[in-house]
Short mmCIF file of C-alpha atoms in Angstrom, two decimals:
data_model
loop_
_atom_site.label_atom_id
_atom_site.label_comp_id
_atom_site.label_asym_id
_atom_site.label_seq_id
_atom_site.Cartn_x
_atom_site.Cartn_y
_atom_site.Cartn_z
CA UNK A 681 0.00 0.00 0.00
CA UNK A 682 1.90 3.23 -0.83
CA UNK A 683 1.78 5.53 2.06
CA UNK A 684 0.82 9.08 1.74
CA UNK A 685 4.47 10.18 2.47
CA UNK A 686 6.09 8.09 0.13
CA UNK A 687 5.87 10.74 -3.36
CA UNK A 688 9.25 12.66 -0.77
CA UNK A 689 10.74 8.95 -0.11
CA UNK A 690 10.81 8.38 -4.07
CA UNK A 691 12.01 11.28 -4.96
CA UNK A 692 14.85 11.30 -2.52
CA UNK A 693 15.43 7.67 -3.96
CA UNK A 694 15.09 8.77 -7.37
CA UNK A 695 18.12 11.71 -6.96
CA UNK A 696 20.41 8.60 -5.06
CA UNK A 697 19.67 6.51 -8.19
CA UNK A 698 20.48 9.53 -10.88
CA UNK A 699 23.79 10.44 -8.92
CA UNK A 700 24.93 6.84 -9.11
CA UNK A 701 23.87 6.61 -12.86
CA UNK A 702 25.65 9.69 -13.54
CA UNK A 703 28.99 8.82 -12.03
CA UNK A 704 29.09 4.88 -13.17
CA UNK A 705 27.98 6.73 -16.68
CA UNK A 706 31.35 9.17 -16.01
CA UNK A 707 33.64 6.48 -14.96
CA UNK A 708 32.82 4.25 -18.10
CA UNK A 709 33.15 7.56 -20.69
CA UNK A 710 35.62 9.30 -19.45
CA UNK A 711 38.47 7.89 -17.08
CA UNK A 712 37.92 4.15 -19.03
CA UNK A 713 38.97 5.38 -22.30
CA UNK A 714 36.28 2.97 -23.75
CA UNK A 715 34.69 5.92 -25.70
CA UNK A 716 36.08 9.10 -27.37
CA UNK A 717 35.13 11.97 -25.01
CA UNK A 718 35.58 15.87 -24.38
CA UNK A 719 34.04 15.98 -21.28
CA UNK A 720 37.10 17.54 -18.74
CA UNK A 721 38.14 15.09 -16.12
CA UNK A 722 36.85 18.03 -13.59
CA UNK A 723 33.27 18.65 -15.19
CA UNK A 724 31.33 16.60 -12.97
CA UNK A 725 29.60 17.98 -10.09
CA UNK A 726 27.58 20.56 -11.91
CA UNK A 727 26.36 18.57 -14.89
CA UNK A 728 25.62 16.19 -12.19
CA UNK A 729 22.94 18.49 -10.42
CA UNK A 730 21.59 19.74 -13.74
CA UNK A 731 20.58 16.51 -15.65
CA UNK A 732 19.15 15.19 -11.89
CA UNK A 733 17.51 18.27 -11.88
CA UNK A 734 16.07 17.85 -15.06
CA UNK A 735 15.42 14.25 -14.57
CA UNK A 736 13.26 15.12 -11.41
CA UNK A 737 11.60 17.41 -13.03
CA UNK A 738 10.66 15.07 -16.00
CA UNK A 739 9.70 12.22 -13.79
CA UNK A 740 7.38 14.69 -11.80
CA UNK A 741 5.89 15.78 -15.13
CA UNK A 742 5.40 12.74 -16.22
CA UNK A 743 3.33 11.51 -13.42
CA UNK A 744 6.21 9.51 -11.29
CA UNK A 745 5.44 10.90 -8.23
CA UNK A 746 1.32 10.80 -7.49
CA UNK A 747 0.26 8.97 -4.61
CA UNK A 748 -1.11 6.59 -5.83
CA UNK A 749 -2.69 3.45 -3.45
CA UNK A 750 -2.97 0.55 -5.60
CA UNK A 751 -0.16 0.42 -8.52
CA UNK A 752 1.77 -2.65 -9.16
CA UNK A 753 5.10 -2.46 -8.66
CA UNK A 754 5.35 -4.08 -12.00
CA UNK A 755 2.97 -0.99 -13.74
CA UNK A 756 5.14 1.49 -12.32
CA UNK A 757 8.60 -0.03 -13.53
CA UNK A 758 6.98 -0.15 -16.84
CA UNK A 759 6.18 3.64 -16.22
CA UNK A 760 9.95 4.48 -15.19
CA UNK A 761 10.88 2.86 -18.30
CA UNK A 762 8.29 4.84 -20.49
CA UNK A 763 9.46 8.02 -18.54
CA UNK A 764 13.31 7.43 -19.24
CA UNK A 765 13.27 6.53 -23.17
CA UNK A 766 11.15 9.29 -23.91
CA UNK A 767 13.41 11.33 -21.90
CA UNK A 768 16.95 9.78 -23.14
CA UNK A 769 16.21 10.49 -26.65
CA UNK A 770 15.71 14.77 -25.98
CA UNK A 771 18.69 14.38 -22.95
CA UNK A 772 21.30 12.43 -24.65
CA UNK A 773 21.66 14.79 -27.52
CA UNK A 774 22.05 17.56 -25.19
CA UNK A 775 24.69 15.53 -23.13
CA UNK A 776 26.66 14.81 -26.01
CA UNK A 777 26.71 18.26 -27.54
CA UNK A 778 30.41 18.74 -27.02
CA UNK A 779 31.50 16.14 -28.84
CA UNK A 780 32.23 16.64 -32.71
CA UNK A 781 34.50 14.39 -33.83
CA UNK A 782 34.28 11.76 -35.84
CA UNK A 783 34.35 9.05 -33.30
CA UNK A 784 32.53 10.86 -31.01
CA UNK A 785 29.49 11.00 -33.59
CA UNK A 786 30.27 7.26 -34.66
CA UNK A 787 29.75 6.29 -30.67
CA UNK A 788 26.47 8.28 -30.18
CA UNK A 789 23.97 5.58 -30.45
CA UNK A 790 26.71 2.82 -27.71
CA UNK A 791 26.88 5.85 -25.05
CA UNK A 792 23.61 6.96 -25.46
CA UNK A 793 22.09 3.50 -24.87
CA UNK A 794 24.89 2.78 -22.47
CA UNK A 795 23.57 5.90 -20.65
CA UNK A 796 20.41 4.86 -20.76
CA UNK A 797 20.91 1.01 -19.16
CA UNK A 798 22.52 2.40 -16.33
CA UNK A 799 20.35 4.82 -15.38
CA UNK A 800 17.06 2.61 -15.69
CA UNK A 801 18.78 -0.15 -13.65
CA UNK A 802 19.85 2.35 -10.88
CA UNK A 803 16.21 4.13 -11.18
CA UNK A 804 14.67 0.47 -10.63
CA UNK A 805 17.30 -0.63 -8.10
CA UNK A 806 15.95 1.86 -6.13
CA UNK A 807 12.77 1.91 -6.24
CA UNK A 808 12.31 -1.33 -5.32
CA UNK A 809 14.64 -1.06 -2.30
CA UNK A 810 12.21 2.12 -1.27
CA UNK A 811 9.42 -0.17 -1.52
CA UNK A 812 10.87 -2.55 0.50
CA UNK A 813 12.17 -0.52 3.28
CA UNK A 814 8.34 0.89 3.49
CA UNK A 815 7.22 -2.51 3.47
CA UNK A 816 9.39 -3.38 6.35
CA UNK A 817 8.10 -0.24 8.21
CA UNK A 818 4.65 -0.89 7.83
CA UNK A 819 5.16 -4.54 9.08
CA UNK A 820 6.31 -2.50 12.39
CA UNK A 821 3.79 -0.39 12.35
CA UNK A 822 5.28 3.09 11.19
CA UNK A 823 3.40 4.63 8.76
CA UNK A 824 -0.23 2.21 8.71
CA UNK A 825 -3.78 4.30 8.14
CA UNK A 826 -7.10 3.27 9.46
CA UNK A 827 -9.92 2.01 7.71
CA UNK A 828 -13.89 1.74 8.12
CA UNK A 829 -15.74 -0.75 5.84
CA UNK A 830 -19.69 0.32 4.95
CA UNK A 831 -21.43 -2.69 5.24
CA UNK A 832 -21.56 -5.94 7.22
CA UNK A 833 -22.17 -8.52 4.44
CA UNK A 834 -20.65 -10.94 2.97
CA UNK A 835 -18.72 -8.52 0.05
CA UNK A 836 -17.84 -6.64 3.38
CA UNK A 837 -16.19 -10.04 5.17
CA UNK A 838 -14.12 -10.88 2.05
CA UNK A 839 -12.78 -7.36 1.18
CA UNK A 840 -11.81 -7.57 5.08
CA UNK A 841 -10.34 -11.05 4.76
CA UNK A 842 -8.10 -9.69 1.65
CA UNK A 843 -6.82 -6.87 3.60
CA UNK A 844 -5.61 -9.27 6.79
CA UNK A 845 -3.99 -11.74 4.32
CA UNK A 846 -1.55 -9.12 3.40
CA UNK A 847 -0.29 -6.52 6.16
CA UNK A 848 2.12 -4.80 4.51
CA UNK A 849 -0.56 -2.94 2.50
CA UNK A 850 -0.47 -0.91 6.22
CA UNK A 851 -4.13 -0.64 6.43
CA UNK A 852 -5.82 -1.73 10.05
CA UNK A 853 -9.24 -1.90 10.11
CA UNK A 854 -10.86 -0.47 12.78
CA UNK A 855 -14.45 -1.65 12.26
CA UNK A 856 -17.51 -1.86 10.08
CA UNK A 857 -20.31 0.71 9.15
CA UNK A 858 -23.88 -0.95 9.05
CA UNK A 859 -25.82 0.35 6.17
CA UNK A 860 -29.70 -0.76 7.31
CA UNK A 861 -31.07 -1.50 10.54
CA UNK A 862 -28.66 -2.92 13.46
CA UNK A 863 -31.19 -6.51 13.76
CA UNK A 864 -30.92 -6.42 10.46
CA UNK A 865 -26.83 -5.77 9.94
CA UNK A 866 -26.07 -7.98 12.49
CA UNK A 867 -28.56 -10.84 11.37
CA UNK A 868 -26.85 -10.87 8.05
CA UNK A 869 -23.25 -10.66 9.79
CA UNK A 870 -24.39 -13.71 11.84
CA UNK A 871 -25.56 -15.38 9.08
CA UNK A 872 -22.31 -15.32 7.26
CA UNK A 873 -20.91 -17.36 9.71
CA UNK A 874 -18.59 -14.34 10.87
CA UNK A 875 -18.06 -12.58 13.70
CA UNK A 876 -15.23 -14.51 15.26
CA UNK A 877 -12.69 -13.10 17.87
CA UNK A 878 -10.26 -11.92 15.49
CA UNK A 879 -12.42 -9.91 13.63
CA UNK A 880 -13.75 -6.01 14.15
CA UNK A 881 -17.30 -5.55 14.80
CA UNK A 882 -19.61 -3.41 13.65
CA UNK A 883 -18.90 0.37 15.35
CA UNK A 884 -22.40 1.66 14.33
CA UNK A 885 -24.53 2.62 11.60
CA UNK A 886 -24.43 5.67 9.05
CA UNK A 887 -25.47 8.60 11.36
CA UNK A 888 -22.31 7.65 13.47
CA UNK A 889 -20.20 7.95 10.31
CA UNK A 890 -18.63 11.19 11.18
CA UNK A 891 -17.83 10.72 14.64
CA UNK A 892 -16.54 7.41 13.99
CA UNK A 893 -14.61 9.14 11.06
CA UNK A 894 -12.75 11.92 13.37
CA UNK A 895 -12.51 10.18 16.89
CA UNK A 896 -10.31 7.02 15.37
CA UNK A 897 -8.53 8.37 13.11
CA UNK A 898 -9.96 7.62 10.00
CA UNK A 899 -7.49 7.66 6.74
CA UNK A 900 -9.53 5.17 4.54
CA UNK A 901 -13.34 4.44 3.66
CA UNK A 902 -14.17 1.13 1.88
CA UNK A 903 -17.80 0.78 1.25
CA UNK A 904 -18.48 -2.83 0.54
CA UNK A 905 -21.94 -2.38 -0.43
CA UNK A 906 -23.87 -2.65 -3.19
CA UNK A 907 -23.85 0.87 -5.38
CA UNK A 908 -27.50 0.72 -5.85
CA UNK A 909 -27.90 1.73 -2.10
CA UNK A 910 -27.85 5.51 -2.43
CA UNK A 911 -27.74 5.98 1.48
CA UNK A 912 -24.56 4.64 1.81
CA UNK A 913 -22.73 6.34 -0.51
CA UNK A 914 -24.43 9.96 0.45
CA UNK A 915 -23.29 9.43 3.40
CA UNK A 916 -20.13 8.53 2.78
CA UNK A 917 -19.82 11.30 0.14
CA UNK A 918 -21.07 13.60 2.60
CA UNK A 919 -17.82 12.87 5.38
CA UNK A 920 -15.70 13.22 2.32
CA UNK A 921 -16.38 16.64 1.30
CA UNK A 922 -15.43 18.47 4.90
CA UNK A 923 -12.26 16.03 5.25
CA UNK A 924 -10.19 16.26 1.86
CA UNK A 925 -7.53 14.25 3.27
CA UNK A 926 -9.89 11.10 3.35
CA UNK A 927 -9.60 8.20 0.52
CA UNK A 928 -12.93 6.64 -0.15
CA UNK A 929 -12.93 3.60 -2.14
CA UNK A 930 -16.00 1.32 -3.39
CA UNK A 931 -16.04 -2.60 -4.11
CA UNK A 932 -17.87 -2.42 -7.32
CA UNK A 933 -21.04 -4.48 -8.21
CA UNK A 934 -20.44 -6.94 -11.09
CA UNK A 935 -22.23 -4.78 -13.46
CA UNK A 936 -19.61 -2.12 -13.34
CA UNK A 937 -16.97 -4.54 -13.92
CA UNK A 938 -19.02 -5.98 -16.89
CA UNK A 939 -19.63 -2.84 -18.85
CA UNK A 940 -16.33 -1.47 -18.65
CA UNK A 941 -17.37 1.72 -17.33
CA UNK A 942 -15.00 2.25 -14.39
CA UNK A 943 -11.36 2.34 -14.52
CA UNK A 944 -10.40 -0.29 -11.38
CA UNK A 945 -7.83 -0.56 -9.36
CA UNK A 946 -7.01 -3.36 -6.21
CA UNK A 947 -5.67 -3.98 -3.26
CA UNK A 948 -4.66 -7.54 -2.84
CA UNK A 949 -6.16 -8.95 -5.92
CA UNK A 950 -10.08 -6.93 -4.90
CA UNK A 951 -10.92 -4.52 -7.03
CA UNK A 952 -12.15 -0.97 -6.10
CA UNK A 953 -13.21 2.17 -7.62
CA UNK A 954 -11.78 5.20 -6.16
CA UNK A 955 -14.09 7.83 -5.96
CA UNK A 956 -11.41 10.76 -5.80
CA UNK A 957 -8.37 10.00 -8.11
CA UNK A 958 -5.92 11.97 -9.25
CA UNK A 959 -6.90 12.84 -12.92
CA UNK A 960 -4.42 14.06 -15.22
CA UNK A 961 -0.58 13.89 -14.60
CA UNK A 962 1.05 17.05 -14.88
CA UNK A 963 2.45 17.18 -18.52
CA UNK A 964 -0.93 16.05 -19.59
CA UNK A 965 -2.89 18.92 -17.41
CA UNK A 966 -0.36 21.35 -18.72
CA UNK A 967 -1.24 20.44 -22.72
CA UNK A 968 -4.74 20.28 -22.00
CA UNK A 969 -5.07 23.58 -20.83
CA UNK A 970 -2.36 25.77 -23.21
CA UNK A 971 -4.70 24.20 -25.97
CA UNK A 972 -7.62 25.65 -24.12
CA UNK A 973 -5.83 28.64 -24.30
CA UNK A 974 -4.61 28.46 -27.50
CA UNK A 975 -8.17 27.18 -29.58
CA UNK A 976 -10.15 30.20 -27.68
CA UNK A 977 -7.54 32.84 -28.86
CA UNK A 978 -7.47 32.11 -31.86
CA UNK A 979 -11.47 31.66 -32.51
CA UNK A 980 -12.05 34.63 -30.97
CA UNK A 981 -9.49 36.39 -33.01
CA UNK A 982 -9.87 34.67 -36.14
CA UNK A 983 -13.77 35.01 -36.00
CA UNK A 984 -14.04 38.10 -34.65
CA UNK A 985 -15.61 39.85 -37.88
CA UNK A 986 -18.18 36.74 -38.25
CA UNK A 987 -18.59 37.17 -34.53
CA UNK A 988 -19.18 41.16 -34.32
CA UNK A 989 -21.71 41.12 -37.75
CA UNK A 990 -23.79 37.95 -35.81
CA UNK A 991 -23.67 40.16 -32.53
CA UNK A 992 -25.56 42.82 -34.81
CA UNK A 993 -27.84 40.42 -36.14
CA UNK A 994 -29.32 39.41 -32.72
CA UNK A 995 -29.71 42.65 -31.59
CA UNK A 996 -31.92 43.99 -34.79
CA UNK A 997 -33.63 40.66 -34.88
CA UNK A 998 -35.17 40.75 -31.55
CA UNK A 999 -35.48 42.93 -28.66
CA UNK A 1000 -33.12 41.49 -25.97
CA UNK A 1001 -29.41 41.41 -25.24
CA UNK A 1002 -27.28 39.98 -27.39
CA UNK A 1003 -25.41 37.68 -25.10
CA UNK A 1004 -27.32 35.15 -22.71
CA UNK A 1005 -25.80 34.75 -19.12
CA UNK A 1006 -27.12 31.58 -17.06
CA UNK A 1007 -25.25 30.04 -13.67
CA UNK A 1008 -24.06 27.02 -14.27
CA UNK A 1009 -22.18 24.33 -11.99
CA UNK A 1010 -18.25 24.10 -12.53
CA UNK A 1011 -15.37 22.15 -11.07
CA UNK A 1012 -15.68 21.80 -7.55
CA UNK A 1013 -19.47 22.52 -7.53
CA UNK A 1014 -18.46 26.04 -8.18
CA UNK A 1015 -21.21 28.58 -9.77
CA UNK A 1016 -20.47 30.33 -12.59
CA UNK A 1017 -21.91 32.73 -15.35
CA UNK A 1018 -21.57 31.12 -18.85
CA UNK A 1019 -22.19 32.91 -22.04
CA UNK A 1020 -24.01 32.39 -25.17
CA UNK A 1021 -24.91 34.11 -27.87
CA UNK A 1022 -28.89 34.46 -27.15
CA UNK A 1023 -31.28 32.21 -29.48
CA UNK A 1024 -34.51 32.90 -27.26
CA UNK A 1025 -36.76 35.64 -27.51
CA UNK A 1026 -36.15 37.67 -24.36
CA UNK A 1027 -36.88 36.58 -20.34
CA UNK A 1028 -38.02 33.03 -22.44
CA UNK A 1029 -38.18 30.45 -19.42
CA UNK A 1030 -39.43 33.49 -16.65
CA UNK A 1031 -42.75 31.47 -16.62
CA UNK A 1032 -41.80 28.49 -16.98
CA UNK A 1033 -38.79 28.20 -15.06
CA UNK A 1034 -35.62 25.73 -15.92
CA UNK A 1035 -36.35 23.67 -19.12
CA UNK A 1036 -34.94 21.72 -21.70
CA UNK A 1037 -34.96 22.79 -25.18
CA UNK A 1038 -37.45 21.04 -28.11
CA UNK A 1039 -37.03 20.61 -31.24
CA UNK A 1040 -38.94 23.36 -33.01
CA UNK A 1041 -38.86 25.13 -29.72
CA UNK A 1042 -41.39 28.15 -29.86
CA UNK A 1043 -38.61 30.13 -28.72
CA UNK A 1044 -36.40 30.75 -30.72
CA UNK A 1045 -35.92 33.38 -33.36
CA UNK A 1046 -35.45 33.01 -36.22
CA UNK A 1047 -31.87 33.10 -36.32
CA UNK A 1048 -31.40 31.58 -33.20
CA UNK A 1049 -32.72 28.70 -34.89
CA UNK A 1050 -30.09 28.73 -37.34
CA UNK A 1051 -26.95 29.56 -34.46
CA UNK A 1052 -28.24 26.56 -32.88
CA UNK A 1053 -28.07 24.04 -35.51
CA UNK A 1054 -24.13 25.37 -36.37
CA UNK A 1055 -23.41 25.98 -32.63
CA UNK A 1056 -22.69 29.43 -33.45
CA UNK A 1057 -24.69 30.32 -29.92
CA UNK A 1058 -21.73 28.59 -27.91
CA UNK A 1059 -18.62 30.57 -29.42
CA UNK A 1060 -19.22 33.17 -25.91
CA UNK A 1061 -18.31 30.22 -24.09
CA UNK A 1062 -14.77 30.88 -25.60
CA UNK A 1063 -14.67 33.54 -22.95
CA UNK A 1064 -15.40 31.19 -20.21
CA UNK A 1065 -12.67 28.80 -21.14
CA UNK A 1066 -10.44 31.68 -21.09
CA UNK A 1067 -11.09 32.45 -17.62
CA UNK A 1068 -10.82 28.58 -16.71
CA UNK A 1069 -14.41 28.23 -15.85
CA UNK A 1070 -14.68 25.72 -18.63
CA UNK A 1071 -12.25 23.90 -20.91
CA UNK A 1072 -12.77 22.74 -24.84
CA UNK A 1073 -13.52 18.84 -23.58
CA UNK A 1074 -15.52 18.03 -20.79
CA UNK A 1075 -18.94 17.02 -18.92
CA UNK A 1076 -21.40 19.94 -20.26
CA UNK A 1077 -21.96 22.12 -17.24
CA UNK A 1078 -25.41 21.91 -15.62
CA UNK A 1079 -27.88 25.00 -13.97
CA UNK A 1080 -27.85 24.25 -9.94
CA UNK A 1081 -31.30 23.48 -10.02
CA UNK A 1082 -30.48 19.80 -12.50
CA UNK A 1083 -27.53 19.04 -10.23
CA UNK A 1084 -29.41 19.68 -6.79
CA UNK A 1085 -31.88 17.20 -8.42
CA UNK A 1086 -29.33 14.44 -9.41
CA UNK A 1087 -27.19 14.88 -6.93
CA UNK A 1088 -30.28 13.42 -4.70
CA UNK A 1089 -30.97 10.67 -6.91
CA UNK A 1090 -27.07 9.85 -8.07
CA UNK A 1091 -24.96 10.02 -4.98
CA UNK A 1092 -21.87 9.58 -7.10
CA UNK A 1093 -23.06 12.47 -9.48
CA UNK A 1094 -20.33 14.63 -7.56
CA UNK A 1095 -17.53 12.80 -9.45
CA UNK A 1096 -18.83 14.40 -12.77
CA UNK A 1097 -17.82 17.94 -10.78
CA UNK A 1098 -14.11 17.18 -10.33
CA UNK A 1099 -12.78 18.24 -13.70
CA UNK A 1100 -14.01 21.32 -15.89
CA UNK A 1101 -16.70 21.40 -17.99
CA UNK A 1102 -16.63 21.62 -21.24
CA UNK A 1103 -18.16 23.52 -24.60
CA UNK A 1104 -18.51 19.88 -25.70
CA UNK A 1105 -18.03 16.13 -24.51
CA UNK A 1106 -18.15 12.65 -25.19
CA UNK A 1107 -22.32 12.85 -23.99
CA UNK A 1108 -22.49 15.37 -26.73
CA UNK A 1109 -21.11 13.13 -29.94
CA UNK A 1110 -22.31 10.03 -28.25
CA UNK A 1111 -25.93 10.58 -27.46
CA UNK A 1112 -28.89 12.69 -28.58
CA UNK A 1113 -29.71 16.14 -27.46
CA UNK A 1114 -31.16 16.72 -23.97
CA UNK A 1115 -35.01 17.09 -23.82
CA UNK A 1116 -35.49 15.44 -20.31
CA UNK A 1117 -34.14 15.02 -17.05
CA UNK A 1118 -33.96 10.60 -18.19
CA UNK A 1119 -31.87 11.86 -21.35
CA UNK A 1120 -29.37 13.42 -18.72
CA UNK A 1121 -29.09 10.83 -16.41
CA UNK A 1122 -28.32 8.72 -19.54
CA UNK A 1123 -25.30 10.98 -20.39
CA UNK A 1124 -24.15 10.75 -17.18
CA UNK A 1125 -22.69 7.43 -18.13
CA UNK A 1126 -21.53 8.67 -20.68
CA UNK A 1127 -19.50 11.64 -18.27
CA UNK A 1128 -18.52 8.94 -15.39
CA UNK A 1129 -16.71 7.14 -18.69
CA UNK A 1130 -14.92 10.24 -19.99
CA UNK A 1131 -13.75 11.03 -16.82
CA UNK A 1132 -12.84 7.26 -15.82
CA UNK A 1133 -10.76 7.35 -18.85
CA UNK A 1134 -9.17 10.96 -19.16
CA UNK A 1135 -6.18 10.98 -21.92
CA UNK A 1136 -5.25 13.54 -25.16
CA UNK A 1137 -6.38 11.06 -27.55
CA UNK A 1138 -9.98 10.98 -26.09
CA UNK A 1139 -10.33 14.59 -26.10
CA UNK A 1140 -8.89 15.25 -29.57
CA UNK A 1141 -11.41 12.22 -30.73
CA UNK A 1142 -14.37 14.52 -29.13
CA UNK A 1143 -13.37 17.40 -30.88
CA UNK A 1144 -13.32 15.97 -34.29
CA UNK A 1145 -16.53 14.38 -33.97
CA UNK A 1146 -17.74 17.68 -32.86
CA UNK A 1147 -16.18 19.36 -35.81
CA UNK A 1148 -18.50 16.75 -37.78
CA UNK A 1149 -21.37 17.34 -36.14
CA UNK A 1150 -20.86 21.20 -36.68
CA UNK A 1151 -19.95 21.50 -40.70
CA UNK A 1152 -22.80 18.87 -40.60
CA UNK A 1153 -25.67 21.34 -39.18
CA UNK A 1154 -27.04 18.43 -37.04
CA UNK A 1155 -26.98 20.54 -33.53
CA UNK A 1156 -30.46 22.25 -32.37
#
């Protein structure tokens, strides 16, 4: 089980491992004779701290150091290794820039694979050693967290019996949570056959959650129910969002595992769903947002005649302001004001409060009509992805009164609030419009899979699809 502290332990491992990569790497180019070299006997403390520098950097970019609870150590060797060949290629050039003689060019490819052997078998060398001095740590007790299971059936039993059969994961288990009523909970955990000496009992029921939660020390929250119960997880949710240190994990029914729709992750061979990972890596959150950046720049820029002349348009076509300001529900559960360019008459849902758009929708003007079905009435939004209320790819951002609503009905609806939303999504180009508060709940699958599988290659998929859908005329 990797321990909230261990992201400093890695790094200070990773530096150790790049110090003794660089100086085996110096000993075999330089003093050896081996290869043709430049490099002065005496340059080697400085280029020393600037490639581990670098390398730290890189690693940190790339990801190396989240804390994350259930990677393999296998996965994340495979992950050094990704980390260092990308990085070798860009690094060993700039190592080698010195050199320009013959030889020295003829020997690029044996000391810049030579460089790169030695510092992948030092990065592993210690990493596994840091692993294994936190193992031995945890197996005396420095370092464990506490856990509560939710629920005292039989999926709660067995994801306790994985975590005893293995304590260097450093999790005790202080109790269990009962989810219904305590003749109830306690008939079932009879029935099971459990309840033996060894075992924790069950501490209380929901309601005592919180207390339970604070007064021992609470790290962890495995709910080992089934995810159909929404009392369980609201009030599980509900401890999470005043204690943002807490990890809450759920056993998944089988029907999440079937349909692919959750990204898993274990903890001696059970699988859980975490309900607050980390979502991007660095690098990744870096790219996602200068192409935010970049994409609304340049449309407003770029469009800013076709922008200005629609602007007129709207405001002789219909009495009204030309832009449309609603609140909306961003990252976090934040309000904010997004912007569109308005396709309603004026004041259009004052009596009839928050609705969904029809087809042929009463309305809309006459040109809105036509802004709709080219998405024209989004390009404001521009300005909100500017500011960082919303980003080019992402859930579609909902008014407070929709997410009040399924919020109540979809404990887990929170999750779609932990990246920004976005002028379009893989709900938009992979189901029909929204006319109902059923069609949204249906693209909230569609969300909790987007954001279960965050990358690039997903986003820049959504955006040509919506480019498709745009030169196609099919929005409305």
């Amino acid at each position: 089980m990797v321990r909230r502290w261990e992201p400093a332990l890695l790094v200070l491992a990773d530096a150790a491992a790049l110090t003794l990569a660089w100086g085996l790497y110096y000993l075999v180019r330089v003093p050896s004779g081996l290869i043709a070299s430049h490099m002065a006997p005496r340059a080697f403390v400085v280029p020393m701290l600037v490639v581990t520098t670098v390398w730290l950097v890189w690693f940190w970019l790339f990801g190396l150091y989240r804390p994350w609870y259930t990677r393999s150590r296998l996965d994340e060797l495979l992950l050094v290794a990704r980390a260092v060949t990308i990085g070798i290629a860009g690094l060993g050039l700039v190592i080698l820039i010195d050199d320009q003689t013959e030889r020295a060019q003829a020997d690029l490819r044996v000391v810049i694979v030579l460089y790169w052997a030695i510092l992948l078998g030092c990065l592993w060398l210690a990493r596994l050693l840091s692993h294994g001095f936190q193992r031995r740590l945890l197996l005396h007790g420095v370092g464990r967290e506490k856990a509560l299971i939710v629920g005292t059936g039989e999926r709660a039993w067995e994801l306790w019996h994985s975590l005893s059969l293995d304590p260097a994961l450093g999790l005790d288990v202080a109790g269990f949570v009962r989810t219904g009523a305590v003749a109830e909970a306690d008939s079932s955990w009879r029935t099971a056959g459990r309840g033996s000496s060894d075992e924790p009992e069950p501490l209380g029921g929901l309601a005592d959650l919180p207390t339970l939660i604070d007064s021992r020390g609470i790290s962890q929250v495995l709910i080992a129910c089934s995810t159909a119960e929404p009392e369980p997880l609201r009030a599980v949710l509900a401890a999470g969002r005043t204690r943002p240190k807490l990890t809450l994990q759920i056993v998944p029914d089988l029907y999440d595992l079937v349909t692919g729709q959750v990204r898993l992750a274990q903890l001696h061979g059970f699988p859980l769903i975490q309900v607050s990972p980390l979502l991007w890596v660095p690098w990744q959150k870096a790219i996602k947002r200068g192409l935010d950046l970049a994409v609304s720049t340049g449309g407003l820029v770029l469009g800013a005649p076709v922008w200005a002349a629609l602007a007129v348009a709207i405001r002789l076509g219909s009495p009204g302001p030309i832009l449309y300001r609603q609140t909306r529900v961003g990252r976090g559960g934040l309000p904010f004001t997004l912007l569109k360019f308005r396709s309603m008459v004026a004041d259009a849902e004052q009596l009839s409060g928050p609705v969904w758009a029809t087809e042929a929708d009463p309305r809309l003007t006459r040109l809105g009509s036509w802004m709709r079905r080219y998405r024209f009435d989004e390009v404001p939004q521009l300005l909100n992805i500017l500011r960082g209320d919303m980003s080019l790819v992402g859930p579609r951002p909902e008014r407070p009164y929709f997410v009040e609503k399924l919020t109540a009905e979809i404990p887990l609806y929170v999750r779609r609030l932990r990246v920004r939303p976005g002028l379009t999504g893989w709900a938009q180009v992979r189901a029909s419009y929204d006319t109902s508060l059923d069609d949204v709940r249906q693209k909230i699958l569609y969300d909790f899979f987007y954001i279960e599988n965050l990358s690039l290659r997903l986003d820049l998929l959504i955006l040509i699809r919506t480019l498709g859908t745009v030169l196609a005329g099919r929005g409305r």
